[in-house]
Amino acid sequence: EETEILAPGVDCESIRPSDTLGDYFLAFARLKWVKNIELSINAFRHTLRNGGATSNFRLVVAGQVDAGSRAYLQELRRLAEGCPQISFIVNPAGEQVRQLYDSCYAVMNTTLREPWGMIPLEANAYGKAVIAVNQGGTLDSQEHGVTGLLVPPTAEHFAEAIETLAKDPTLARRMGMAGRKNAERYDWACFVERLDSFLDRYTGVKHQEYPTRERTPRR
């Protein structure tokens, strides 16, 4: 039997791609140990020790923190001690999340063995290049060298990717534009259209179109 996987998508209709390349890399995820946020911090500090273009940038770590992850947040803060270029934004609200995406230079995603992952696609929708691990769902949703850089999950490899983008804004912008086109392939409208076509084919019933409703993607 033919099998097809419909991956969760993003609401490209409500997200306008950004023309801004700000002065910070964004590590956005739930601040939970499974997200491996320490890799972003260690990699960024590694680039700063080596000098180069990254010295002109900041790292912003942002995301939701549940009651069971407060100790992990403290661990992340300890890793960032002594580095004023690393800051934390805990439990950002919806508009603040949009501003973080809109104004960042690029987005880092460090989750290991992510089965799919929404953060890289959201970054794509905002027109931002992605630095992510070369395993799991990012191998399906991202293209190395096109929408971003997919590298082994080590501080050294991530640091190299950060520096590569930091010193080449033209590359960062080109990857962001390619990322936006990629996100449009996974727009919710495409998801619904494909699902409806499957139901039409196997049930013989034509499904009506429903008005677009505001959606809040889960992260």
Short mmCIF file of C-alpha atoms in Angstrom, two decimals:
data_model
loop_
_atom_site.label_atom_id
_atom_site.label_comp_id
_atom_site.label_asym_id
_atom_site.label_seq_id
_atom_site.Cartn_x
_atom_site.Cartn_y
_atom_site.Cartn_z
CA GLU A 1 0.00 0.00 0.00
CA GLU A 2 1.11 3.55 -0.71
CA THR A 3 2.09 5.39 2.47
CA GLU A 4 2.44 9.14 2.80
CA ILE A 5 3.38 11.21 5.84
CA LEU A 6 1.82 14.65 6.20
CA ALA A 7 4.16 16.64 8.41
CA PRO A 8 2.83 19.42 10.68
CA GLY A 9 3.39 22.81 9.14
CA VAL A 10 3.50 26.53 9.77
CA ASP A 11 1.01 29.31 9.12
CA CYS A 12 2.88 31.22 6.43
CA GLU A 13 -0.17 33.39 5.80
CA SER A 14 0.24 35.05 9.20
CA ILE A 15 4.07 35.26 9.13
CA ARG A 16 5.74 37.87 6.97
CA PRO A 17 9.38 37.15 6.06
CA SER A 18 11.77 39.63 7.64
CA ASP A 19 14.25 41.90 5.85
CA THR A 20 16.14 42.47 9.10
CA LEU A 21 19.41 40.80 9.98
CA GLY A 22 19.90 41.74 13.62
CA ASP A 23 22.96 41.44 15.81
CA TYR A 24 22.03 38.21 17.59
CA PHE A 25 21.68 34.51 16.99
CA LEU A 26 18.50 33.08 18.47
CA ALA A 27 18.35 29.77 20.34
CA PHE A 28 14.61 29.32 20.74
CA ALA A 29 13.00 26.21 22.24
CA ARG A 30 11.41 24.93 25.39
CA LEU A 31 14.18 25.35 27.96
CA LYS A 32 14.24 21.68 28.83
CA TRP A 33 17.17 19.28 28.96
CA VAL A 34 16.00 17.31 25.93
CA LYS A 35 16.48 20.44 23.79
CA ASN A 36 20.26 20.39 24.39
CA ILE A 37 20.45 24.20 24.72
CA GLU A 38 23.89 23.98 26.30
CA LEU A 39 25.28 23.18 22.86
CA SER A 40 24.28 26.66 21.62
CA ILE A 41 25.93 28.32 24.61
CA ASN A 42 29.13 26.29 24.44
CA ALA A 43 29.41 26.79 20.67
CA PHE A 44 28.88 30.54 20.91
CA ARG A 45 31.48 30.90 23.66
CA HIS A 46 33.85 28.82 21.56
CA THR A 47 33.54 31.25 18.65
CA LEU A 48 34.12 34.24 20.93
CA ARG A 49 37.36 32.71 22.21
CA ASN A 50 38.55 32.39 18.63
CA GLY A 51 37.65 35.97 17.72
CA GLY A 52 36.37 36.66 14.23
CA ALA A 53 33.07 38.05 13.00
CA THR A 54 31.04 36.43 15.80
CA SER A 55 32.51 38.91 18.30
CA ASN A 56 30.06 41.47 16.88
CA PHE A 57 27.05 39.31 17.75
CA ARG A 58 25.03 38.26 20.77
CA LEU A 59 23.28 35.00 21.64
CA VAL A 60 19.71 35.20 22.89
CA VAL A 61 18.36 32.04 24.56
CA ALA A 62 14.57 32.14 24.75
CA GLY A 63 11.73 29.76 25.53
CA GLN A 64 9.19 28.42 27.95
CA VAL A 65 10.24 26.93 31.27
CA ASP A 66 8.07 24.46 33.16
CA ALA A 67 8.34 23.72 36.88
CA GLY A 68 10.49 20.64 36.29
CA SER A 69 13.06 22.54 34.21
CA ARG A 70 14.02 25.36 36.56
CA ALA A 71 17.17 23.56 37.67
CA TYR A 72 18.16 23.11 34.02
CA LEU A 73 17.66 26.83 33.41
CA GLN A 74 20.01 27.58 36.32
CA GLU A 75 22.56 25.22 34.77
CA LEU A 76 22.32 27.12 31.48
CA ARG A 77 22.78 30.43 33.28
CA ARG A 78 25.92 29.06 34.95
CA LEU A 79 27.31 28.06 31.55
CA ALA A 80 26.76 31.63 30.35
CA GLU A 81 28.35 33.31 33.40
CA GLY A 82 31.00 35.88 32.58
CA CYS A 83 29.75 36.35 29.02
CA PRO A 84 27.63 39.52 28.75
CA GLN A 85 26.89 38.72 25.10
CA ILE A 86 24.60 35.86 26.17
CA SER A 87 21.16 36.73 27.52
CA PHE A 88 18.00 34.84 28.46
CA ILE A 89 14.34 35.59 27.81
CA VAL A 90 12.13 33.26 29.83
CA ASN A 91 8.50 32.57 28.92
CA PRO A 92 8.21 35.12 26.10
CA ALA A 93 4.69 36.03 25.05
CA GLY A 94 3.41 35.59 21.51
CA GLU A 95 4.27 39.08 20.23
CA GLN A 96 7.71 38.92 21.82
CA VAL A 97 8.35 35.58 20.09
CA ARG A 98 7.48 37.14 16.75
CA GLN A 99 9.84 40.05 17.43
CA LEU A 100 12.66 37.67 18.39
CA TYR A 101 12.31 35.77 15.13
CA ASP A 102 11.84 38.93 13.10
CA SER A 103 14.96 40.70 14.39
CA CYS A 104 17.48 37.86 14.76
CA TYR A 105 20.36 37.11 12.40
CA ALA A 106 19.85 33.32 12.31
CA VAL A 107 18.25 30.58 14.42
CA MET A 108 19.97 27.68 16.13
CA ASN A 109 18.26 24.36 16.83
CA THR A 110 20.24 21.86 18.91
CA THR A 111 17.68 19.17 19.78
CA LEU A 112 19.04 15.66 19.30
CA ARG A 113 16.90 13.02 17.59
CA GLU A 114 14.03 15.44 17.00
CA PRO A 115 11.31 13.44 15.20
CA TRP A 116 10.21 16.50 13.21
CA GLY A 117 10.73 19.87 14.89
CA MET A 118 8.79 23.09 14.36
CA ILE A 119 11.48 25.64 15.26
CA PRO A 120 13.50 25.28 12.01
CA LEU A 121 10.33 25.65 9.91
CA GLU A 122 9.20 28.69 11.89
CA ALA A 123 12.64 30.22 11.35
CA ASN A 124 12.28 29.46 7.63
CA ALA A 125 8.90 31.19 7.55
CA TYR A 126 10.48 34.35 8.97
CA GLY A 127 13.20 34.20 6.31
CA LYS A 128 15.99 33.18 8.67
CA ALA A 129 18.86 30.77 8.08
CA VAL A 130 19.00 27.75 10.39
CA ILE A 131 21.93 26.10 12.14
CA ALA A 132 20.85 22.66 13.32
CA VAL A 133 22.09 19.17 14.09
CA ASN A 134 22.47 16.84 11.12
CA GLN A 135 20.13 14.18 12.45
CA GLY A 136 16.44 13.57 13.11
CA GLY A 137 13.66 15.65 11.65
CA THR A 138 15.89 18.50 10.48
CA LEU A 139 17.30 16.19 7.82
CA ASP A 140 13.77 15.97 6.40
CA SER A 141 12.72 19.62 6.73
CA GLN A 142 16.03 21.38 5.99
CA GLU A 143 18.61 21.27 3.19
CA HIS A 144 22.25 21.72 4.15
CA GLY A 145 23.86 24.63 2.36
CA VAL A 146 20.49 25.87 1.09
CA THR A 147 18.15 26.68 4.00
CA GLY A 148 20.94 26.62 6.54
CA LEU A 149 23.82 24.57 7.89
CA LEU A 150 23.32 21.06 9.31
CA VAL A 151 26.32 19.97 11.35
CA PRO A 152 27.35 17.32 13.90
CA PRO A 153 26.20 18.15 17.47
CA THR A 154 29.54 19.36 18.83
CA ALA A 155 30.53 22.82 20.05
CA GLU A 156 33.35 22.95 17.49
CA HIS A 157 31.12 22.19 14.49
CA PHE A 158 28.39 24.57 15.62
CA ALA A 159 30.97 27.28 16.29
CA GLU A 160 32.28 26.90 12.75
CA ALA A 161 28.75 27.19 11.36
CA ILE A 162 28.06 30.30 13.47
CA GLU A 163 31.22 31.97 12.23
CA THR A 164 30.46 31.01 8.62
CA LEU A 165 27.15 32.86 8.74
CA ALA A 166 28.41 35.71 10.94
CA LYS A 167 31.04 36.76 8.42
CA ASP A 168 28.76 36.46 5.39
CA PRO A 169 25.44 38.34 5.65
CA THR A 170 24.80 37.74 1.95
CA LEU A 171 24.87 33.99 2.59
CA ALA A 172 22.63 34.36 5.65
CA ARG A 173 20.12 36.37 3.64
CA ARG A 174 20.19 33.94 0.70
CA MET A 175 19.58 30.98 3.00
CA GLY A 176 16.77 32.87 4.68
CA MET A 177 15.05 33.48 1.36
CA ALA A 178 15.41 29.81 0.42
CA GLY A 179 14.06 28.93 3.85
CA ARG A 180 10.92 30.95 3.26
CA LYS A 181 10.24 29.04 0.05
CA ASN A 182 10.82 25.84 1.97
CA ALA A 183 8.36 26.83 4.70
CA GLU A 184 5.70 27.51 2.10
CA ARG A 185 5.85 23.84 1.11
CA TYR A 186 4.71 23.02 4.65
CA ASP A 187 2.08 25.71 5.00
CA TRP A 188 -1.05 24.55 6.85
CA ALA A 189 -3.11 25.24 3.72
CA CYS A 190 -1.04 22.65 1.83
CA PHE A 191 -1.49 20.20 4.71
CA VAL A 192 -5.27 20.59 4.71
CA GLU A 193 -5.52 20.45 0.92
CA ARG A 194 -3.50 17.23 0.77
CA LEU A 195 -5.49 15.61 3.58
CA ASP A 196 -8.79 16.58 1.97
CA SER A 197 -7.68 15.17 -1.38
CA PHE A 198 -6.86 11.87 0.31
CA LEU A 199 -10.28 11.76 2.00
CA ASP A 200 -11.99 12.66 -1.28
CA ARG A 201 -10.20 9.84 -3.07
CA TYR A 202 -10.90 7.11 -0.52
CA THR A 203 -14.34 8.10 0.70
CA GLY A 204 -15.81 9.46 -2.52
CA VAL A 205 -17.16 12.44 -0.58
CA LYS A 206 -16.16 15.97 -1.58
CA HIS A 207 -15.17 17.88 1.56
CA GLN A 208 -16.23 21.50 1.85
CA GLU A 209 -13.79 24.31 2.42
CA TYR A 210 -13.77 25.78 5.91
CA PRO A 211 -12.87 29.40 6.74
CA THR A 212 -9.26 29.92 7.75
CA ARG A 213 -8.93 30.05 11.51
CA GLU A 214 -6.13 31.53 13.55
CA ARG A 215 -3.77 28.77 14.62
CA THR A 216 -1.23 28.63 17.44
CA PRO A 217 1.50 26.09 16.51
CA ARG A 218 2.78 23.86 19.29
CA ARG A 219 6.52 23.87 19.95
#
